[in-house]
Coordinates of C-alpha atoms in Angstrom, one line a residue:
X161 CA 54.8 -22.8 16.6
X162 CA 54.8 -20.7 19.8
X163 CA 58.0 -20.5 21.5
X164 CA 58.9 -18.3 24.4
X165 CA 57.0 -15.6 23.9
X166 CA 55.1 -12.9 25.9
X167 CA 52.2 -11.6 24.9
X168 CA 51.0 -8.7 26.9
X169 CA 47.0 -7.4 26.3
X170 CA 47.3 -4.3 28.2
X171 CA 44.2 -1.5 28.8
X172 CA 44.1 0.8 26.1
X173 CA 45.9 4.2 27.1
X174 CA 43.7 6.0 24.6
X175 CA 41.3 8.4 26.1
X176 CA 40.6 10.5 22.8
X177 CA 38.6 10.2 20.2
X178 CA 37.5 6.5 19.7
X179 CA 37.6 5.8 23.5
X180 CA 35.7 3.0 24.0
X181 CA 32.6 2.6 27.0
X182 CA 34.1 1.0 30.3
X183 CA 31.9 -1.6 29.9
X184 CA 34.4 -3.5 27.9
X185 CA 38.1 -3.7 26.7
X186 CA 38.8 -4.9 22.9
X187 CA 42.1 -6.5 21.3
X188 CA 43.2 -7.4 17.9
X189 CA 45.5 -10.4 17.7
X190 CA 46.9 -10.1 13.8
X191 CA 49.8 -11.6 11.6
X192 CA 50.2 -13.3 8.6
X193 CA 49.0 -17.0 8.2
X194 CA 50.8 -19.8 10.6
X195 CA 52.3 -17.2 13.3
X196 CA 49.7 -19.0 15.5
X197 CA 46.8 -16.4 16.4
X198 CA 44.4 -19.3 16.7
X199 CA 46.7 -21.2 18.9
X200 CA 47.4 -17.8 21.6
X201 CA 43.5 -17.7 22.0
X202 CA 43.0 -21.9 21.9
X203 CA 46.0 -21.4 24.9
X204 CA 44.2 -19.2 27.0
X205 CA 41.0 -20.9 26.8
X206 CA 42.9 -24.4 27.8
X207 CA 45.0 -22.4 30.7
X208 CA 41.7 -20.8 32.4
X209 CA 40.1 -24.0 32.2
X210 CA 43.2 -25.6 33.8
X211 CA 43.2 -23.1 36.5
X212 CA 39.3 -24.1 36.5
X213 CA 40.0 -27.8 37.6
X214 CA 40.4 -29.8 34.4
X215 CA 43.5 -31.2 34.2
X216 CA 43.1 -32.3 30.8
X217 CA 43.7 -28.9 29.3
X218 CA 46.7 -26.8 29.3
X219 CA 49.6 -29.7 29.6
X220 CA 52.5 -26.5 28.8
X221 CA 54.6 -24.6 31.0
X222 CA 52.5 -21.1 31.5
X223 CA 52.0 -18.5 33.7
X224 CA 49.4 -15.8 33.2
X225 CA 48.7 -12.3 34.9
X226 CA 45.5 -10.5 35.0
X227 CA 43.5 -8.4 37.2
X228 CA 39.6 -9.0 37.6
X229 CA 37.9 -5.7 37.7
X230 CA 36.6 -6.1 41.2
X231 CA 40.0 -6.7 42.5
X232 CA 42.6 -3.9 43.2
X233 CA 45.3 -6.7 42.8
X234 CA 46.7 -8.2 39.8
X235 CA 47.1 -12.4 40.3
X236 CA 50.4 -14.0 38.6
X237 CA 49.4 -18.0 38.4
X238 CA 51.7 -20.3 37.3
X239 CA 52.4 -24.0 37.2
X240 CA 55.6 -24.6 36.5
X241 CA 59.0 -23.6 38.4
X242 CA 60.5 -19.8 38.2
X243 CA 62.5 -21.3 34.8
X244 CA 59.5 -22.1 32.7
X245 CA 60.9 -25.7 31.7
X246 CA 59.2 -28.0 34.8
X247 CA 55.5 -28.6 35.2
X248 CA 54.7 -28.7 38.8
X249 CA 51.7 -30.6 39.9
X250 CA 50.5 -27.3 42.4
X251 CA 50.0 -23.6 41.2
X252 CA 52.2 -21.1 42.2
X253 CA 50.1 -17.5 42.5
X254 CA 51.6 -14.2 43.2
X255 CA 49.4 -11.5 44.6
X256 CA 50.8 -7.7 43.3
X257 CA 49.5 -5.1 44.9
X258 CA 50.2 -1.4 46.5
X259 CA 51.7 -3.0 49.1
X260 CA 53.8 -5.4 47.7
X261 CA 54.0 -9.3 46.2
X262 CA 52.5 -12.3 48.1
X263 CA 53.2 -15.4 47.0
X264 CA 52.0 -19.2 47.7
X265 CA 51.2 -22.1 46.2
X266 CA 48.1 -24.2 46.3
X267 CA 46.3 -27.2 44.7
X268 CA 43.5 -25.4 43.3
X269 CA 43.0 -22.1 42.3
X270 CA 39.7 -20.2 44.0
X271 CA 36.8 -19.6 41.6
X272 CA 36.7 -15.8 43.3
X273 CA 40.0 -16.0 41.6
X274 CA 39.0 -16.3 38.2
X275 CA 36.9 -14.2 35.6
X276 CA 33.4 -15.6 35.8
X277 CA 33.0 -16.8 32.3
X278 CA 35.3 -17.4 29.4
X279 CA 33.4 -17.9 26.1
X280 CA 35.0 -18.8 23.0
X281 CA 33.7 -18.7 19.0
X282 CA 36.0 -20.3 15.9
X283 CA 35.0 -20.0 12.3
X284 CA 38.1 -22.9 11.8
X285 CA 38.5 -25.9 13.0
X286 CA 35.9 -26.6 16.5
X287 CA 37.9 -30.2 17.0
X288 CA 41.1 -28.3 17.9
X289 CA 39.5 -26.2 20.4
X290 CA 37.7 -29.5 21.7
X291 CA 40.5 -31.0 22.7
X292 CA 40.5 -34.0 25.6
X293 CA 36.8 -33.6 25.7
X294 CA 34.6 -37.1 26.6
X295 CA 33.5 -38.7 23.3
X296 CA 30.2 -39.5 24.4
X297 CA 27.6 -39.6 21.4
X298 CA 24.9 -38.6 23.8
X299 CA 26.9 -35.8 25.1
X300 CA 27.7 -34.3 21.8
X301 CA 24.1 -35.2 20.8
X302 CA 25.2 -36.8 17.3
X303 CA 21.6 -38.4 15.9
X304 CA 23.3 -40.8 13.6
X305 CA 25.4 -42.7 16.3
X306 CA 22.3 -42.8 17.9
X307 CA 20.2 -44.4 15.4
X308 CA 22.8 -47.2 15.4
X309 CA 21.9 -48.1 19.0
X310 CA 20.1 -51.1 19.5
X311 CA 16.5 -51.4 21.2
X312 CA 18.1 -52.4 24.2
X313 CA 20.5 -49.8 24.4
X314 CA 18.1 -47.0 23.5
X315 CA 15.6 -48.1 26.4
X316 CA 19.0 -48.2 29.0
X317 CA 19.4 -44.3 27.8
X318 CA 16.0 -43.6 28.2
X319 CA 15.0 -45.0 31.7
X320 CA 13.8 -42.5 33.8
X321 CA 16.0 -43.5 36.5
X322 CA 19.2 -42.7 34.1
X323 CA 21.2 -39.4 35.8
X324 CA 20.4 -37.0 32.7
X325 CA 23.2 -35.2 31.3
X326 CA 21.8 -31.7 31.4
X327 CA 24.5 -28.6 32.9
X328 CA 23.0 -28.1 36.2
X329 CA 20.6 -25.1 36.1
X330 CA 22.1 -23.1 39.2
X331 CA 23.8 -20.6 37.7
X332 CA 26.3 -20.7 40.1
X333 CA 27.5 -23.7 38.9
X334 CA 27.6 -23.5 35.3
X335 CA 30.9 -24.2 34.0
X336 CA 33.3 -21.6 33.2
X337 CA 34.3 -22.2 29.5
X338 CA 31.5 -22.0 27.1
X339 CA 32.3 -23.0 23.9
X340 CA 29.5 -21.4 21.0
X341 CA 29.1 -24.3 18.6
X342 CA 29.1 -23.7 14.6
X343 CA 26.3 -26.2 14.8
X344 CA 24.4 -24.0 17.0
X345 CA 23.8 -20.8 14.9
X346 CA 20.0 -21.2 15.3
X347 CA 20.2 -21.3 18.6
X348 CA 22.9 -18.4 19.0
X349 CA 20.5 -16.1 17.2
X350 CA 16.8 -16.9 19.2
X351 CA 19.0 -15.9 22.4
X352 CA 20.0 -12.9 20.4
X353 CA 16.4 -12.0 19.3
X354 CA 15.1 -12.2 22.0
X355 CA 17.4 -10.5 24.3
X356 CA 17.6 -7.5 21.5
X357 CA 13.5 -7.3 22.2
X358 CA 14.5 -6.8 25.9
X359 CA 16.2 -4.2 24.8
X360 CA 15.3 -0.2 25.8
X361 CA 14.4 0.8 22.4
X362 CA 14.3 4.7 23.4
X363 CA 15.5 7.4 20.7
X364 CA 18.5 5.3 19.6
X365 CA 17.4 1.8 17.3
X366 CA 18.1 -1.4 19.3
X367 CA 21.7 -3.0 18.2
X368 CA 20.1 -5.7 16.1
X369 CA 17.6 -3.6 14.4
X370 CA 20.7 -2.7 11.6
X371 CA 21.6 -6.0 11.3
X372 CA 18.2 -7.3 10.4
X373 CA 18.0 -4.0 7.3
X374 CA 21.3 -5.6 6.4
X375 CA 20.3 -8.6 5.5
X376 CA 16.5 -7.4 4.5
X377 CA 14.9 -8.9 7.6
X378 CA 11.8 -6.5 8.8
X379 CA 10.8 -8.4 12.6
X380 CA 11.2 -11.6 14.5
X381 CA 7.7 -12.9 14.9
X382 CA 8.4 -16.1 16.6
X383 CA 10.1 -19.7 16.7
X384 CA 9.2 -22.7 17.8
X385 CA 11.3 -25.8 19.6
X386 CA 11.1 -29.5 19.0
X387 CA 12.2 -31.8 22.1
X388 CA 12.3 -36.0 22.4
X389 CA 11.4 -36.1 25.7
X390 CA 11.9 -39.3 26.6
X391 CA 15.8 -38.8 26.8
X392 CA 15.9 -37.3 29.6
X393 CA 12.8 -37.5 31.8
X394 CA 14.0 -36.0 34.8
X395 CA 14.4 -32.1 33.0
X396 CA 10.3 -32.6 31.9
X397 CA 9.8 -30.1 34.6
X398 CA 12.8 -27.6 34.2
X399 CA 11.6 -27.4 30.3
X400 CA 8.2 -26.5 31.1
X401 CA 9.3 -24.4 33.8
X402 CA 12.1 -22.6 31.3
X403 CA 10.2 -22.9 28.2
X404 CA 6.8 -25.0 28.2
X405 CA 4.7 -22.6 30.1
X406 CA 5.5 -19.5 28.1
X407 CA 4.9 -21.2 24.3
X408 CA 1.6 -20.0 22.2
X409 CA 0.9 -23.3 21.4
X410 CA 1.9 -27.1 22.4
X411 CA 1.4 -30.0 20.5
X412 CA 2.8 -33.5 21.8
X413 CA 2.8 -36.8 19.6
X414 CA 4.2 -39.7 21.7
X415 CA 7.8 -38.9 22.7
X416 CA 7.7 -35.3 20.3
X417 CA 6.9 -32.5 22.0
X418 CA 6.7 -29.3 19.8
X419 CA 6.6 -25.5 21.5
X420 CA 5.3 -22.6 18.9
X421 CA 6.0 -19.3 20.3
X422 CA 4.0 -16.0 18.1
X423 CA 5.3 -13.1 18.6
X424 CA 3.1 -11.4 15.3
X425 CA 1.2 -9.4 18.8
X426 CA 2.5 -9.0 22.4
X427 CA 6.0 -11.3 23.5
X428 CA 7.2 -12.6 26.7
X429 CA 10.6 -12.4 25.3
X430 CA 11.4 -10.6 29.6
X431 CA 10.0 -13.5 30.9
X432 CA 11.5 -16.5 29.3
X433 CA 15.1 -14.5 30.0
X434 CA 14.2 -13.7 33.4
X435 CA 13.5 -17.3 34.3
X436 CA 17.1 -18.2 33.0
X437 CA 19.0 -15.0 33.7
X438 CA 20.0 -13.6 30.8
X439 CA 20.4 -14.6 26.9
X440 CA 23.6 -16.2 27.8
X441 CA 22.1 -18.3 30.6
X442 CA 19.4 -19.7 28.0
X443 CA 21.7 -20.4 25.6
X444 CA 23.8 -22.2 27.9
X445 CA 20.6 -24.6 28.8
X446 CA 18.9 -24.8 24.7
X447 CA 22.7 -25.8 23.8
X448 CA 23.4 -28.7 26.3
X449 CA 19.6 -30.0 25.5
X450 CA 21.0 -30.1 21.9
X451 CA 24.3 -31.9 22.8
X452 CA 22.1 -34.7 24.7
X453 CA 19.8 -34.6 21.4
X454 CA 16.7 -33.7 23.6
X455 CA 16.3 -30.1 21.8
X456 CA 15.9 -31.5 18.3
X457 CA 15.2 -28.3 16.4
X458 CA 15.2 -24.7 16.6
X459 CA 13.4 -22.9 13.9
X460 CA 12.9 -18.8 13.6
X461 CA 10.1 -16.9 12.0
X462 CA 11.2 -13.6 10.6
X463 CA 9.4 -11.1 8.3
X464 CA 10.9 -9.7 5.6
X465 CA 10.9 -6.7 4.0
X466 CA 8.6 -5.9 1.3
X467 CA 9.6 -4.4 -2.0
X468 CA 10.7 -1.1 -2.1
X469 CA 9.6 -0.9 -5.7
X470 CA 7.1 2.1 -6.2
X471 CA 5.4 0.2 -9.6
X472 CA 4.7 -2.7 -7.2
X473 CA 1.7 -2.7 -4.6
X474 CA 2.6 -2.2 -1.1
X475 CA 1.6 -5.5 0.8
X476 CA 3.4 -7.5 4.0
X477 CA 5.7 -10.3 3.0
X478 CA 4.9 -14.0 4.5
X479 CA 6.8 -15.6 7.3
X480 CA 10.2 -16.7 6.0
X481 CA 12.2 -19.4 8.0
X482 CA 15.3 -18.3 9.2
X483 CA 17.2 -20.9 7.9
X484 CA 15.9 -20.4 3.8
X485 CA 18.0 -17.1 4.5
X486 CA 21.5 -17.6 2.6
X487 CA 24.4 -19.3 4.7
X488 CA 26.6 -15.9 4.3
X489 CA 23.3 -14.0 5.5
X490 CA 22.7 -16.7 8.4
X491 CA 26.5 -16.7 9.7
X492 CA 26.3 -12.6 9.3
X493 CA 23.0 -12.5 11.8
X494 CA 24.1 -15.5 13.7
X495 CA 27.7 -14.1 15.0
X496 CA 26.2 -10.4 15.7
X497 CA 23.3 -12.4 17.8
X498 CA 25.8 -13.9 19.6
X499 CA 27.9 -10.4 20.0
X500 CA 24.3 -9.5 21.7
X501 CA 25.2 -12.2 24.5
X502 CA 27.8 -10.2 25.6
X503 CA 26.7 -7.2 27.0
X504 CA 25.6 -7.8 31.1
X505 CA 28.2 -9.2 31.9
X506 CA 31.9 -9.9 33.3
X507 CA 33.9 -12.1 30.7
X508 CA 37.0 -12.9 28.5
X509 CA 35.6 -13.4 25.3
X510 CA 37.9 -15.4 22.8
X511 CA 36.6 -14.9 18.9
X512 CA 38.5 -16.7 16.2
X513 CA 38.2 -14.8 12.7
X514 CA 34.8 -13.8 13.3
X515 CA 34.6 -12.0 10.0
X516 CA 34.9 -15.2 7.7
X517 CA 32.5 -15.4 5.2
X518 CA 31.3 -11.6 5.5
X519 CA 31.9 -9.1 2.5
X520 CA 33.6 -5.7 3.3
X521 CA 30.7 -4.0 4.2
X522 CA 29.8 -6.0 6.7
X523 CA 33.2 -6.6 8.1
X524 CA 32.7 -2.9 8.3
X525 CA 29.9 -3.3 10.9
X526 CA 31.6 -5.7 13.5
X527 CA 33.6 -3.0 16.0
X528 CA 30.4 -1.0 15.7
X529 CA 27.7 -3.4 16.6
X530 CA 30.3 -4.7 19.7
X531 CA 30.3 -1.4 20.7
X532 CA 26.5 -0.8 19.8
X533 CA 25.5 -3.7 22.5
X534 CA 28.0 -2.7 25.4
X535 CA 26.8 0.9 24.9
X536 CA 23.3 -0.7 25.2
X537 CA 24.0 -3.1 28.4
X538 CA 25.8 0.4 29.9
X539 CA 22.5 2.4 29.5
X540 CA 21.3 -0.2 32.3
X541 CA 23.8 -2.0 33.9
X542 CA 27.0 -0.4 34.7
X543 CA 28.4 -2.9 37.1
X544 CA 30.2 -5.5 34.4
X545 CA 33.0 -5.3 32.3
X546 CA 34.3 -7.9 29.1
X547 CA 37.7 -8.3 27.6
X548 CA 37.3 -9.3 24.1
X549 CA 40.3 -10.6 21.5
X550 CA 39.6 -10.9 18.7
X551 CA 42.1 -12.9 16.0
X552 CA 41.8 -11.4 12.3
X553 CA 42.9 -11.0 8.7
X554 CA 40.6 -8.3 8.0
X555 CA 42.7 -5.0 7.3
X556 CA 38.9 -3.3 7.5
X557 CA 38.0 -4.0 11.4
X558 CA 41.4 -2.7 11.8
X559 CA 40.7 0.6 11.0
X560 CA 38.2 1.0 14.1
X561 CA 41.0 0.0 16.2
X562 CA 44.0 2.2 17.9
X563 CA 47.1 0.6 17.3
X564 CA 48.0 -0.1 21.1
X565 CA 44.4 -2.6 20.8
X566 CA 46.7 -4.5 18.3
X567 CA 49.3 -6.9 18.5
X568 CA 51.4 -8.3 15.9
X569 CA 52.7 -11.7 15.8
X570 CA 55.8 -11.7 14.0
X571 CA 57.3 -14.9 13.3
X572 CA 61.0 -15.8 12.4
X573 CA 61.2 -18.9 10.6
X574 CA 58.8 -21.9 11.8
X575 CA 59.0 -20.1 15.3
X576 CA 56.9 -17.1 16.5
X577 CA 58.5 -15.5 19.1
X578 CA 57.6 -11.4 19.2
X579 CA 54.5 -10.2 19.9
X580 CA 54.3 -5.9 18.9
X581 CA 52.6 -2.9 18.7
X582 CA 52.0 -1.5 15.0
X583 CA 54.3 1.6 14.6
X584 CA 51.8 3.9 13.0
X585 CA 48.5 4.7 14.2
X586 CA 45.4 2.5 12.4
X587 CA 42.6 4.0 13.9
X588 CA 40.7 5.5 10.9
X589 CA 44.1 4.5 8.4
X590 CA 43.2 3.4 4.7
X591 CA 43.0 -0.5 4.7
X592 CA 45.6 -0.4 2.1
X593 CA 48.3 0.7 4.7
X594 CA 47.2 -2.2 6.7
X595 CA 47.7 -3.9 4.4
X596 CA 51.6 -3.5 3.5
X597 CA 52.2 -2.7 7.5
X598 CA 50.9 -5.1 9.4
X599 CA 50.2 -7.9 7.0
X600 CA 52.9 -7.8 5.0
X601 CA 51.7 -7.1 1.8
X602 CA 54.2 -5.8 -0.8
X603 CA 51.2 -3.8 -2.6
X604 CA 47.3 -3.5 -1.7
X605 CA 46.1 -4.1 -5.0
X606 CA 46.6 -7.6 -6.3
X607 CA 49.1 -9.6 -7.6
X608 CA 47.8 -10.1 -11.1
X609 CA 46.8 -6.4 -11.6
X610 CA 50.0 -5.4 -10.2
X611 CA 52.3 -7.8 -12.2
X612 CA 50.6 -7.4 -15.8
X613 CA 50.7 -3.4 -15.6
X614 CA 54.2 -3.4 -13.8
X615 CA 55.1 -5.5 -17.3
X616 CA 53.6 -2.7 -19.7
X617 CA 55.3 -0.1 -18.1
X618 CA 59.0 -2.2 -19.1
X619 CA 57.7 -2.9 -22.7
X620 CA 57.2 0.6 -23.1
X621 CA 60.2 1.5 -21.6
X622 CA 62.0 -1.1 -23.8
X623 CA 60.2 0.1 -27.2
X624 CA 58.0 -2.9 -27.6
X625 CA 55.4 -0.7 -27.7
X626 CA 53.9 2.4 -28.9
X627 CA 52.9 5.7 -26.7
X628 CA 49.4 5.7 -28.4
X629 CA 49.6 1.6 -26.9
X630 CA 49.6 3.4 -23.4
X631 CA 47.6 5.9 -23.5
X632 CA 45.2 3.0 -24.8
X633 CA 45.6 1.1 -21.9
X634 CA 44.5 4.2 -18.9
X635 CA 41.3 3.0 -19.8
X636 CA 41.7 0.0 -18.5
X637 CA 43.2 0.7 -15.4
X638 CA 41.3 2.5 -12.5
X639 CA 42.6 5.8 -11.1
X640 CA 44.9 5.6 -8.7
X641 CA 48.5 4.5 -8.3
X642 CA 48.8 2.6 -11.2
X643 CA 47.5 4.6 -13.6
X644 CA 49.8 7.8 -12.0
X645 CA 52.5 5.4 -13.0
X646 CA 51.4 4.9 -16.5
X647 CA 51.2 9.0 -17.0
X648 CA 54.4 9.4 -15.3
X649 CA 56.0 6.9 -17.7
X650 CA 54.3 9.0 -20.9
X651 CA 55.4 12.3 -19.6
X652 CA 58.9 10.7 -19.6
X653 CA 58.3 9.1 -23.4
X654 CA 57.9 13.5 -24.1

């Protein structure tokens, strides 16, 4: 539980070695199970949201200060009373400046007043962060309620008169939370691929291009896109206009309409982002046409790589579909797609324990590649700039952080109510001393290992057994610590 706490995600002071582009700012939140990470980012994805309009979210006493980067004056918003106990039914906004506070209070905060997206990724629990949403079945485009509908109700959803459900496609009117669905990883990673293939490629490789060696991926070469059309009659034109007119091939059976795009040759990967704006933008659309269960399926065509085997003839490897990949190897390529949506523009960026389900090495790889596409956005477009937090457990990302990116939650009791600074620097450290310092940890190594050889060490000390029974066991113990304290204890046996 959160309780009276400050939590302040200040711009990094370092300008040394590991300064990051200007493109973007990058925090770690960290602490030890239950000292509510998750809940700081869920809170400031339901306060910006508030302060968007929708007074379902963010029923707490808050008040938040930022500065937007085209502003040269921070903004205190609030909505409660100067003693953080009463809701107020107004916001109460204080304007800091060089020339002093201003302060008022209004029904509605401006949109010029706010960051112009917030986007938000959970490897936990997506309900939570859904909170107070509609349950509509056609909205959360769930297949199975709809299959339960009766004849009569399916023709009511699909006259053409019905107001379809579809985000309006001005981009000036997209909402300002977006949340990136689990559900949605197929989707997440076209937008990636084909924003990557917009890419400069130049001297340096393009950011995906590692990600896909990773995972033993050689190209994209296409996807294709299933619609029901009869859904939502009234967006037949924007999906041809977005989509329809660019596909290789379009084959329509009664209410199916199926769009294969081959990218083995030339792509129009510009075009199809052009005509939505960016990757972002076209995920935004491809994921409400899901929700309304219009888009009915995504599916990728990737090339892998053939064997590196020198006995074994060189030849190309078929198409593979995307999803026969593994689900570690599709949730690796699916989150560092969706790290490609970033770049281009200004956002807060909320990601939940992005590095679930990824081993070592490739938790390894996450600082980097976010640094790989703002580095790549900056090359040619220098007029945005993200914040991204990041919650975490992994002591490895940590180590491509400075210590004032990372804040601690500390918690005393059932209460978390401190928020710190680590007091050694982690940038480069040995994930072992994050370990024991910031999460607590009474030793890196684990607790089995620990305990059994921590027990030799008093039966040799107590007699039970023999020197010769020590020096036996250093080959089973790995060098390091453990086996110094096995020598140590012989040398004192002399």
């Amino acid at each position: 539980m959160l309780e009276d706490i400050t939590i302040e995600f200040a711009a990094s002071t370092n300008r040394g070695l590991g300064h990051r582009s200007a493109t973007y700012a990058l925090d770690f939140l960290v602490g030890v199970n239950g000292t509510g990470k998750s809940t700081v980012l869920r809170a400031l994805g339901e306060i910006f949201q508030r302060l968007a309009g929708d007074s379902r979210k963010a029923n707490f006493p808050f008040e938040i200060e930022f500065m937007l980067r085209t502003e040269t004056e921070s903004l205190c918003i609030s909505n409660c009373g100067p003693d953080m106990a009463q809701l107020m039914g107004r916001f109460r906004i204080r304007r800091i400046g060089e020339n002093g506070e201003v302060t008022e209070e209004v029904d509605a905060v401006a949109p010029g007043d706010l960051p112009s997206t917030i986007i938000a990724y959970t490897t936990g629990s997506e309900a939570e962060w859904r909170n107070g949403e509609r349950d509509n079945i056609f909205q959360l485009g769930n297949p199975a309620e709809v299959r339960k509908l009766s004849a009569e109700e399916l023709a009511i959803q699909e006259l053409p008169g019905k107001p379809p459900l579809i985000t309006k496609t001005d981009r000036q009117q997209q909402p300002l939370f977006l949340f990136a669905e689990k559900a949605h990883i197929p989707t997440i990673t076209l937008c990636g691929f084909l924003t990557n293939l917009t890419l400069a490629g130049g001297t340096n490789a393009k950011p995906l291009d590692e990600v896909l060696r990773e995972v033993k991926v050689n190209a994209f070469r296409g996807f294709s896109l299933r619609f029901r059309m009869n859904q939502t009659s009234g967006e037949r034109n924007n999906i041809w206009r977005r989509l329809g007119r660019f596909a290789t091939r379009r084959i329509n059976v009664g209410a199916e309409y199926l769009f294969v795009y081959d990218y083995s040759g030339q792509h129009n990967a510009a075009e199809i982002l052009q005509e939505s704006g960016n990757g972002l933008s076209l995920y935004r659309f491809l994921a409400e046409l899901q929700r309304s269960n219009v888009l009915t399926e995504v599916n990728l065509f990737i090339e892998r790589t053939s064997s590196e085997r020198r006995d074994e003839p060189a030849v190309t490897a078929p198409l593979h579909l995307f999803s026969w990949l593994s689900d570690g190897e599709q949730n690796f390529v699916g989150r560092m797609c969706l790290f490609t949506l970033f770049g281009g523009i200004d956002a807060l960026i909320l990601l939940d324990e992005p590095e679930v389900h990824f081993n070592d090495y490739w938790k390894r790889q996450i600082v980097h590649f976010i640094d790989r596409v703002f580095r790549a956005s900056t090359d040619t477009d220098q007029n945005h700039a993200s914040h991204l937090l990041i919650s975490t457990h992994s002591s490895i990302a940590l180590t491509d952080a400075h210590s004032d990116d990372i804040i601690r939650m500390e918690r005393d009791g059932i209460n978390t109510q401190r928020a710190t600074k680590p007091r050694f620097q982690t940038f480069g450290a040995d994930p072992s001393d994050i370990m024991v310092h910031i999460f607590d940890a009474p030793q890196p190594n684990g607790e089995y290992s620990v305990q059994r050889i921590k027990a030799r060490i008093d039966e040799a000390r107590q007699g039970r057994i023999s020197k010769d029974d020590l020096k036996q066991d250093l080959n089973f113990i790995a060098p390091g610590y453990w086996s110094y304290r096995i020598r140590r204890e012989l040398i004192r046996q002399q």
